[in-house]
GROMACS .gro file of C-alpha atoms in nm:
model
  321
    1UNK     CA    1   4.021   3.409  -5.458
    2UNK     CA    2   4.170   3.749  -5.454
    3UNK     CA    3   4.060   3.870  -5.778
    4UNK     CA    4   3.719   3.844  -5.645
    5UNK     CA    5   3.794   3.950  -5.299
    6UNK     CA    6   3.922   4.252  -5.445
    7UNK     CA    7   3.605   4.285  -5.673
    8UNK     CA    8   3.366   4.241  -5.375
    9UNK     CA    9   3.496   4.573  -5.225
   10UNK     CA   10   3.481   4.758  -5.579
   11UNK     CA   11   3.173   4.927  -5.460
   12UNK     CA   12   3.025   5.266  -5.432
   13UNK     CA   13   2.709   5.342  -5.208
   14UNK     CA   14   2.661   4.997  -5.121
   15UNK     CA   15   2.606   4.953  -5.538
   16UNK     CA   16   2.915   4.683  -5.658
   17UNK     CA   17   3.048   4.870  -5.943
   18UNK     CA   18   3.187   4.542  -6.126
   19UNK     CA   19   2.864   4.380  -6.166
   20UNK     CA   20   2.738   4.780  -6.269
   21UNK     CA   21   2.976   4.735  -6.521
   22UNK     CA   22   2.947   4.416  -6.665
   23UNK     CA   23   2.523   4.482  -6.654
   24UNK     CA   24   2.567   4.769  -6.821
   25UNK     CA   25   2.753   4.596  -7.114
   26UNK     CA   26   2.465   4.334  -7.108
   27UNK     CA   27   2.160   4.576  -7.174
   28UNK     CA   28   2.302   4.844  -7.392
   29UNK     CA   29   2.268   4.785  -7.660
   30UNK     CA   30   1.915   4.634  -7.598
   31UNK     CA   31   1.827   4.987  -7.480
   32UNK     CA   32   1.954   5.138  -7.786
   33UNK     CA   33   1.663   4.911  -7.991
   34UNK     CA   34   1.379   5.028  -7.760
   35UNK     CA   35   1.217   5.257  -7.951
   36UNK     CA   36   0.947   5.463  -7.750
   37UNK     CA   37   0.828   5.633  -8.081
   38UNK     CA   38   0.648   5.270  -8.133
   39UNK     CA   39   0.394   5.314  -7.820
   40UNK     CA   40   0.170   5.476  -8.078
   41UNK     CA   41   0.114   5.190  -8.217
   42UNK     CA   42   0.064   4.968  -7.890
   43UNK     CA   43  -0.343   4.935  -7.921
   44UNK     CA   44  -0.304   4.702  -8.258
   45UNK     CA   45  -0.178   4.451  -8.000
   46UNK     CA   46  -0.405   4.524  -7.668
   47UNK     CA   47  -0.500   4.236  -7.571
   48UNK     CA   48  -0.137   4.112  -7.602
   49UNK     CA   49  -0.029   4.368  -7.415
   50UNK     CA   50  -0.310   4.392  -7.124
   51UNK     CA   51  -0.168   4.005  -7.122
   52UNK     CA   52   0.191   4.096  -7.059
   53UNK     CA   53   0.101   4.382  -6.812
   54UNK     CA   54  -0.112   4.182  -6.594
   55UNK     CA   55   0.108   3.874  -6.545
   56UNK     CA   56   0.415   4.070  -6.512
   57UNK     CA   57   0.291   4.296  -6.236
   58UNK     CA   58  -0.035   4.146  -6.114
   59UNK     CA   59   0.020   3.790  -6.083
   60UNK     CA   60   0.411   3.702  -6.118
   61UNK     CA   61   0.534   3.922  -5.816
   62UNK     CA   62   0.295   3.801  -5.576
   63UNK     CA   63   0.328   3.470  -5.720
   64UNK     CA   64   0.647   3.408  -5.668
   65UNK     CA   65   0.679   3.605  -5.319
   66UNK     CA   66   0.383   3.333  -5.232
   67UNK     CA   67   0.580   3.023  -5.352
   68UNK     CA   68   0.898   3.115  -5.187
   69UNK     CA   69   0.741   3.174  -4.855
   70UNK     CA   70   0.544   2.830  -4.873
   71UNK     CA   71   0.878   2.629  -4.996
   72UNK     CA   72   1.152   2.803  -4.807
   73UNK     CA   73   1.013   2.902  -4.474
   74UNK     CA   74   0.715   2.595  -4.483
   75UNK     CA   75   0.808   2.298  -4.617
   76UNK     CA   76   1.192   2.345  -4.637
   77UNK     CA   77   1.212   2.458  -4.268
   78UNK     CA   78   1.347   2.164  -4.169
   79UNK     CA   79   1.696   2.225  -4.370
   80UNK     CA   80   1.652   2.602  -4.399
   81UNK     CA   81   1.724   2.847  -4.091
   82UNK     CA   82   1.435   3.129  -4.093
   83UNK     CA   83   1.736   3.436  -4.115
   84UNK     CA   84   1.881   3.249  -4.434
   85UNK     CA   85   1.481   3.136  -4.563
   86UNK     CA   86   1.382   3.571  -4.510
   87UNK     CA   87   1.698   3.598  -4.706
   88UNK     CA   88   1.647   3.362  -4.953
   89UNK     CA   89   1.306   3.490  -4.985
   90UNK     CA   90   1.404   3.875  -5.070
   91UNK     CA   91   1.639   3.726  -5.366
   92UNK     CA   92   1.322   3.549  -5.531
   93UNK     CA   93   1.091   3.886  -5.444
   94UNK     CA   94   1.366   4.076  -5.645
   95UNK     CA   95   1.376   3.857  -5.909
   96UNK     CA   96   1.010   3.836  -5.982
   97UNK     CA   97   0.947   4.180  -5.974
   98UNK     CA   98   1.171   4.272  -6.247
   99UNK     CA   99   1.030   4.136  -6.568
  100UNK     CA  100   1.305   4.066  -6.867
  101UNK     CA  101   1.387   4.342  -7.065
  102UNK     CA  102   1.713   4.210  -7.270
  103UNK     CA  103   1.675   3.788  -7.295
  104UNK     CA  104   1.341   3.840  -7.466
  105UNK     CA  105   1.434   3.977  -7.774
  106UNK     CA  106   1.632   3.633  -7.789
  107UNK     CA  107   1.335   3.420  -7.688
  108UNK     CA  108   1.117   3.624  -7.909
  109UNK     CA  109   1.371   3.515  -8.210
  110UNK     CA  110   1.337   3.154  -8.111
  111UNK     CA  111   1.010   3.114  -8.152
  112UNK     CA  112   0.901   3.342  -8.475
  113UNK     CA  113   0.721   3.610  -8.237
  114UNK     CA  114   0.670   3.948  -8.372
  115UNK     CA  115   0.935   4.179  -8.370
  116UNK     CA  116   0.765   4.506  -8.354
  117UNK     CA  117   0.553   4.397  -8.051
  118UNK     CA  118   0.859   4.281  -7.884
  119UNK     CA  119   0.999   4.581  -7.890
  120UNK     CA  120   0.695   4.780  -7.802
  121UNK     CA  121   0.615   4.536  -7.459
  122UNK     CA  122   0.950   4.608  -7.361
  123UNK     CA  123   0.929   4.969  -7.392
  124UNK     CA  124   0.586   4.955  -7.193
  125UNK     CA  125   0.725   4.681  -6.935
  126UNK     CA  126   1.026   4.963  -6.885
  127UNK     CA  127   0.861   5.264  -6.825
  128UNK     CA  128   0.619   5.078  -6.591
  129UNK     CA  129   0.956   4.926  -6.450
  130UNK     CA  130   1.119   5.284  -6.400
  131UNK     CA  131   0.820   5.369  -6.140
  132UNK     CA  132   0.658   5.023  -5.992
  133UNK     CA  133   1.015   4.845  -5.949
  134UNK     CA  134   1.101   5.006  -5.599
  135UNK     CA  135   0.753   5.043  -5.411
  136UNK     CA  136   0.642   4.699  -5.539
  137UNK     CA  137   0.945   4.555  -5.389
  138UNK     CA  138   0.942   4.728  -5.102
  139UNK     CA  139   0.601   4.670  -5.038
  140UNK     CA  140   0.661   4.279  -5.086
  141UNK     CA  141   1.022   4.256  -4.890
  142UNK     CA  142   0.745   4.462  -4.593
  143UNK     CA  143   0.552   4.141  -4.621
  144UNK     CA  144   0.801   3.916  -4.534
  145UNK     CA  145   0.904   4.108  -4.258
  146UNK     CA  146   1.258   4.201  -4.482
  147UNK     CA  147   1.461   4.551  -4.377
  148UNK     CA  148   1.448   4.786  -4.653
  149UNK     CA  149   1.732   5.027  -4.722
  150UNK     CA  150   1.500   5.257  -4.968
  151UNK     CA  151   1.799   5.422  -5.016
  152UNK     CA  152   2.025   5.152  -5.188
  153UNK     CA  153   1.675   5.020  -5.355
  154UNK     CA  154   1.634   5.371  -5.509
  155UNK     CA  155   2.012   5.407  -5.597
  156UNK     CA  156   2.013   5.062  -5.764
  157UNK     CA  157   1.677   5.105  -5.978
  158UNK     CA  158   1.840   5.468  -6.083
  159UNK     CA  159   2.193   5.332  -6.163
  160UNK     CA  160   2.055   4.970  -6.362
  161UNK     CA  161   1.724   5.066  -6.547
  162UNK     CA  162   1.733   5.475  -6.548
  163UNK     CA  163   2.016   5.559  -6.658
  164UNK     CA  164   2.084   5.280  -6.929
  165UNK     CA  165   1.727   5.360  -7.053
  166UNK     CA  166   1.801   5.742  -7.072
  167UNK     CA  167   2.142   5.730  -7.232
  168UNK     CA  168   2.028   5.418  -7.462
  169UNK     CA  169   1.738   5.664  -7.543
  170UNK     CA  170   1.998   5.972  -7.650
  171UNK     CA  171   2.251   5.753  -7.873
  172UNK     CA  172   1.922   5.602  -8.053
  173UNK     CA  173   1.784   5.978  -8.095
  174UNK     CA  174   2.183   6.060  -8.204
  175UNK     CA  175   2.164   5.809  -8.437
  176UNK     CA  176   1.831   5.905  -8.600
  177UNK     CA  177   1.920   6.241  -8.653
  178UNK     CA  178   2.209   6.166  -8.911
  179UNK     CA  179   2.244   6.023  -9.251
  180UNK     CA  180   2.193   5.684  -9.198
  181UNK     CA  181   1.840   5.713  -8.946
  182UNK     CA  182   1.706   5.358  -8.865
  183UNK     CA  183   1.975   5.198  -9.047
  184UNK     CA  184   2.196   5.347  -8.823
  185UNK     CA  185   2.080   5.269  -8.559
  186UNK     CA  186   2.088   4.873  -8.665
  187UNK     CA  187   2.439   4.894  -8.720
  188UNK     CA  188   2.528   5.038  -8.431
  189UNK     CA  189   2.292   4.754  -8.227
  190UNK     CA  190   2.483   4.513  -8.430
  191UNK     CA  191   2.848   4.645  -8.391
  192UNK     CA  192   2.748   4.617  -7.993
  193UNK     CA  193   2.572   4.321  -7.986
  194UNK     CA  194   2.844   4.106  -7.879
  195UNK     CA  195   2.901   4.298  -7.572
  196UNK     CA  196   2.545   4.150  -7.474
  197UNK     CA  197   2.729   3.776  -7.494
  198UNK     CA  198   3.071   3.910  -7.323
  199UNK     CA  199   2.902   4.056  -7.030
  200UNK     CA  200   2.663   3.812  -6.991
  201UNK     CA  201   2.937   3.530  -6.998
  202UNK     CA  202   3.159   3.765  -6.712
  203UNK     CA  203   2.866   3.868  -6.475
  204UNK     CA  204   2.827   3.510  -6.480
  205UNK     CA  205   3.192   3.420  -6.412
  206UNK     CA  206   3.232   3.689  -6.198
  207UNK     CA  207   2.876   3.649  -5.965
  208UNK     CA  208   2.979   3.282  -5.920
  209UNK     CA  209   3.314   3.363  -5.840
  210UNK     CA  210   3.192   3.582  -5.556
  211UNK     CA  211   2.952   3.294  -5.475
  212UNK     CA  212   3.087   3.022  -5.452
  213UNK     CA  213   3.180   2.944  -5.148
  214UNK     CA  214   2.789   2.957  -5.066
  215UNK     CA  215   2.750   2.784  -5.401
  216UNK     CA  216   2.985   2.487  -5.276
  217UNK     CA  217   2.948   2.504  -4.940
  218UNK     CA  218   2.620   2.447  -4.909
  219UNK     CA  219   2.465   2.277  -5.244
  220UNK     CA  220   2.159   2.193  -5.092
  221UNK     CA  221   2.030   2.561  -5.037
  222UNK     CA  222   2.109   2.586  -5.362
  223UNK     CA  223   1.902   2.321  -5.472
  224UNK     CA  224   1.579   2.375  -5.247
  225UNK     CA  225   1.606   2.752  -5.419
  226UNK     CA  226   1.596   2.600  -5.764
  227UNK     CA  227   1.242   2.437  -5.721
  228UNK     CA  228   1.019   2.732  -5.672
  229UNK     CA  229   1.204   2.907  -5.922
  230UNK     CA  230   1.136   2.636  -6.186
  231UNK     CA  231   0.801   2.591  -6.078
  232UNK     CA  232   0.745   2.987  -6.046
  233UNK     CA  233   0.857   2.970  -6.422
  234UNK     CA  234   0.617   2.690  -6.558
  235UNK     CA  235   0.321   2.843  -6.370
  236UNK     CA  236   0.374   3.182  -6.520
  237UNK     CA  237   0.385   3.054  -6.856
  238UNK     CA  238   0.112   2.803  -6.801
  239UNK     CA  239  -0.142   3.117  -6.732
  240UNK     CA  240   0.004   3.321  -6.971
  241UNK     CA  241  -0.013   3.132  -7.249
  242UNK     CA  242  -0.292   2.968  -7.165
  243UNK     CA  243  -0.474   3.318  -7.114
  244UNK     CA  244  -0.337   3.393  -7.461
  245UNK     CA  245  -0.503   3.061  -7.618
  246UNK     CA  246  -0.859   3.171  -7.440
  247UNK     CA  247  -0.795   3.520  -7.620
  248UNK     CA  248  -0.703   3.356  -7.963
  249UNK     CA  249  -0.395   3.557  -7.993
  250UNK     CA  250  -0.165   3.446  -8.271
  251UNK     CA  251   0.150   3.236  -8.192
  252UNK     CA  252   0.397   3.538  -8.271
  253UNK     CA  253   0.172   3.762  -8.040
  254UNK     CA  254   0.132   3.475  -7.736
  255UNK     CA  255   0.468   3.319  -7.733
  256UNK     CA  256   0.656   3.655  -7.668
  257UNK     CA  257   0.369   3.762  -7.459
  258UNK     CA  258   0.418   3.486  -7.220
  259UNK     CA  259   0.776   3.456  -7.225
  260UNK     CA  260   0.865   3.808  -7.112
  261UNK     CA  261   0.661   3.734  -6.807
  262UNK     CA  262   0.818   3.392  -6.757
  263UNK     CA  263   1.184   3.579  -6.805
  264UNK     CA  264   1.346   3.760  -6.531
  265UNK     CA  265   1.576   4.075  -6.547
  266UNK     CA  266   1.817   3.918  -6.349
  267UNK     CA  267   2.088   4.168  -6.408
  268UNK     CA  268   1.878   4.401  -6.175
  269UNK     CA  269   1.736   4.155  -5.932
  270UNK     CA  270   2.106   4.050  -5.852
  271UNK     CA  271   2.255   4.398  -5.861
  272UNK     CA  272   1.973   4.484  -5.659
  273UNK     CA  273   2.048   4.195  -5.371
  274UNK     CA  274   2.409   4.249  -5.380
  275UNK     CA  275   2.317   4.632  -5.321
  276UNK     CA  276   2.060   4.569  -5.080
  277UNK     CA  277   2.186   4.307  -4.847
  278UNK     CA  278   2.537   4.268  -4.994
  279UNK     CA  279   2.742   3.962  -5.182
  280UNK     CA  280   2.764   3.728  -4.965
  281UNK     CA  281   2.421   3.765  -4.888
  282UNK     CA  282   2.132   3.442  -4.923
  283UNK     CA  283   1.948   3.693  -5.121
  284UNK     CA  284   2.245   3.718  -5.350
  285UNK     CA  285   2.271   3.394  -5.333
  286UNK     CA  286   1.870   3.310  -5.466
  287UNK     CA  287   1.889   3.582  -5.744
  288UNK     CA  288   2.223   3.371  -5.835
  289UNK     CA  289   2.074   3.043  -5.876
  290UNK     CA  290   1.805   3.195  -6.070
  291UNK     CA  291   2.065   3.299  -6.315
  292UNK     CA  292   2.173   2.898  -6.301
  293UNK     CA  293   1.812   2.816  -6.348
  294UNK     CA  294   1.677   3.042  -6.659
  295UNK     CA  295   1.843   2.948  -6.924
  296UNK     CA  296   1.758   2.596  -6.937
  297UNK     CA  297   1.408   2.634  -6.836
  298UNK     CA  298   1.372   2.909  -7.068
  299UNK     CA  299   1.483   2.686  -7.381
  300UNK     CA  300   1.208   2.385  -7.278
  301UNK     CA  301   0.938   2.667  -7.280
  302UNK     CA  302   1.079   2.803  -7.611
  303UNK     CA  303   1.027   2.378  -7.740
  304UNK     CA  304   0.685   2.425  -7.569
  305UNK     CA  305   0.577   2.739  -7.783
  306UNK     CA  306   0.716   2.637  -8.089
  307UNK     CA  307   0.571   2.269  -8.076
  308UNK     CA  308   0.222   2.425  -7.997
  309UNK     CA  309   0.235   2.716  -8.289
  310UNK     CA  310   0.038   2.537  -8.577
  311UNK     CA  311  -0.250   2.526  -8.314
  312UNK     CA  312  -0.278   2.823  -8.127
  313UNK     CA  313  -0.243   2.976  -8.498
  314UNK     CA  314  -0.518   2.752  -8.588
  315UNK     CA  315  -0.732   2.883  -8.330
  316UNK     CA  316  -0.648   3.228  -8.352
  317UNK     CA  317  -0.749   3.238  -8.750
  318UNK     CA  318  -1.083   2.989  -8.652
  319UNK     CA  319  -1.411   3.319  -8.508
  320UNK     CA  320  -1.531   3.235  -8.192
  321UNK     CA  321  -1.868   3.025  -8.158
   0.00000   0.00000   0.00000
C-alpha cells in the first residue's frame, strides 16, 4: 500500500505523472506508425471512413453518455448514491469520447482488416481527437450537471494525445530522412513494440493498485458499471457493422471500421478522470472497469467479425439490385 500511496501523490498540475508515464510507453510507438502523409489517399476508402467518423463522434459519445445516465442514475438508483452515479457517469462520458487509437492496430490484425486504412482512420480519428476531445467532453460532463476544470481537461488532452502525436510525428520524419526511410521506421516500431505490452501490463497493475480499495470494497459498483459498458460496446458494433453490411464494404474495410468505434482510448479517458476529479475518484473508478471490461468483449467481437467475413465479402463483391 505505500508504493501506491506514494504514486498517487506523483503528480504535477493535478496530471498523475506515473500513469503519464506508463501511457506514454503504451502509445509510442503506435504514434511513430501514424503516418499523416497517407490522408491523401483517404477518399479510396470514404465510405469506410464517413463510417468510422460518424459512429465515433456522432453516435458513440452521446450513446454512451445516454446509457450511463439511464443505468446508473435510473434504474441502478436504488444501490447507487446520485454524487457517486454523476461520478460514475463522467468516467463512462470520458471513455466514450475518446475513440482507440493504439488497441486497433491489434484488432485490425485479428481479423485480416486492411492495414493501410487502419492506419489512415487513426490518423483522421487523431487529428479530429486533438480538437473535438475537450469541448465534446465538456459539453457532455455540462449535461450531466458534472464541474469542469477546463484547465486540467486542456492540460490532460495536451500532455496524452498532443504531445505523443507531435514527437511520434518528428522521430517518424527523423527516421525517413536517413538511409533506411520506411524500413526504418519499421524497425524502430518493432524494437519498441514491446514497450506497448510492458506499459500496458503496469498501467494496469498500477491503476488497480490505486483502486482497489474501491475495487474491493465495493464490488457491486463495479459490477452495475460493467453492464452499460458491455452493452455500450455491442450496440456500437451492432450499427457499425451493420451500417457497413448496408454499404457493402469489404470485411477488411468493415471489421476495422467498426472496431475502432467499439474500442476505447482508455489510456486518456483514465488519465483524464484521474486528472479531472482525481484517483480515488468514481470517475476513476468507471474508466477503470472499462479497462477490466475491453479486452474480453473486444475478443468476442473480433470471433463475431471473423465468423461473418465469407459473407459480408460475399455481399460486398455481389452489385446492388
Amino acid at each position: 500500500p505505500w508504493a501506491f500511496s506514494w504514486l498517487r501523490d506523483f503528480e504535477v498540475g493535478n496530471v498523475n505523472l506515473a500513469i503519464a508515464i506508463l501511457v506514454w510507453l503504451m502509445i509510442f510507438p503506435t504514434m511513430v506508425k501514424v503516418d499523416f502523409s497517407r490522408l491523401g489517399s483517404a477518399g479510396g476508402w470514404r465510405k469506410g471512413l464517413a463510417l468510422t467518423l460518424a459512429t465515433n463522434w456522432l453516435v458513440k459519445p452521446f450513446s454512451m453518455a445516454a446509457l450511463g445516465t439511464w443505468f446508473l442514475s435510473g434504474l441502478f438508483a436504488p444501490w447507487i448514491g446520485p454524487e457517486e452515479a454523476k461520478g460514475y457517469i463522467a468516467g463512462l462520458i470520458l471513455l466514450g469520447a475518446a475513440p482507440c487509437t493504439g488497441m486497433v492496430f491489434v484488432w485490425s490484425r485479428l481479423t485480416g482488416g486492411d492495414a493501410a486504412f487502419t492506419v489512415v482512420q487513426v490518423s483522421i480519428n487523431d487529428l479530429v481527437l486533438l480538437v473535438a476531445f475537450a469541448p465534446l467532453v465538456g459539453f457532455l460532463l455540462g449535461v450531466a450537471e458534472v464541474s469542469i476544470p477546463w484547465t486540467t481537461l486542456v492540460l490532460a488532452t495536451a500532455v496524452f494525445v498532443v504531445l505523443p502525436l507531435a514527437s511520434g510525428y518528428l522521430v517518424r520524419r527523423r527516421l525517413l530522412r536517413s538511409r533506411g526511410g520506411e524500413e526504418a521506421v519499421h524497425r524502430f516500431a518493432d524494437r519498441f513494440a514491446p514497450l506497448t505490452s510492458y506499459g500496458l501490463l503496469l498501467l494496469v497493475v498500477v491503476l488497480f493498485g490505486l483502486q482497489a480499495e474501491s475495487v474491493l470494497g465495493d464490488p457491486l459498483a463495479v459490477g452495475l458499471i460493467a453492464i452499460p459498458i458491455t452493452l455500450q460496446a455491442y450496440l456500437i458494433f451492432g450499427v457499425a457493422y451493420g451500417w457497413a453490411w448496408a454499404w457493402r464494404l469489404p470485411s477488411a474495410i468493415a471489421a476495422p471500421a467498426a472496431l475502432i468505434g467499439t474500442s476505447n482510448f482508455f489510456e486518456l479517458a483514465v488519465a483524464v478522470a484521474i486528472g479531472l476529479f482525481g484517483i480515488e475518484s468514481p470517475a476513476a473508478l468507471a474508466t477503470v472497469v472499462g479497462v477490466l471490461v475491453e479486452v474480453p468483449v473486444m475478443l468476442t467481437l473480433v470471433e463475431v467479425a471473423n465468423a461473418t467475413r465469407g459473407r459480408m465479402d460475399a455481399r460486398a463483391a455481389t452489385p446492388p439490385a
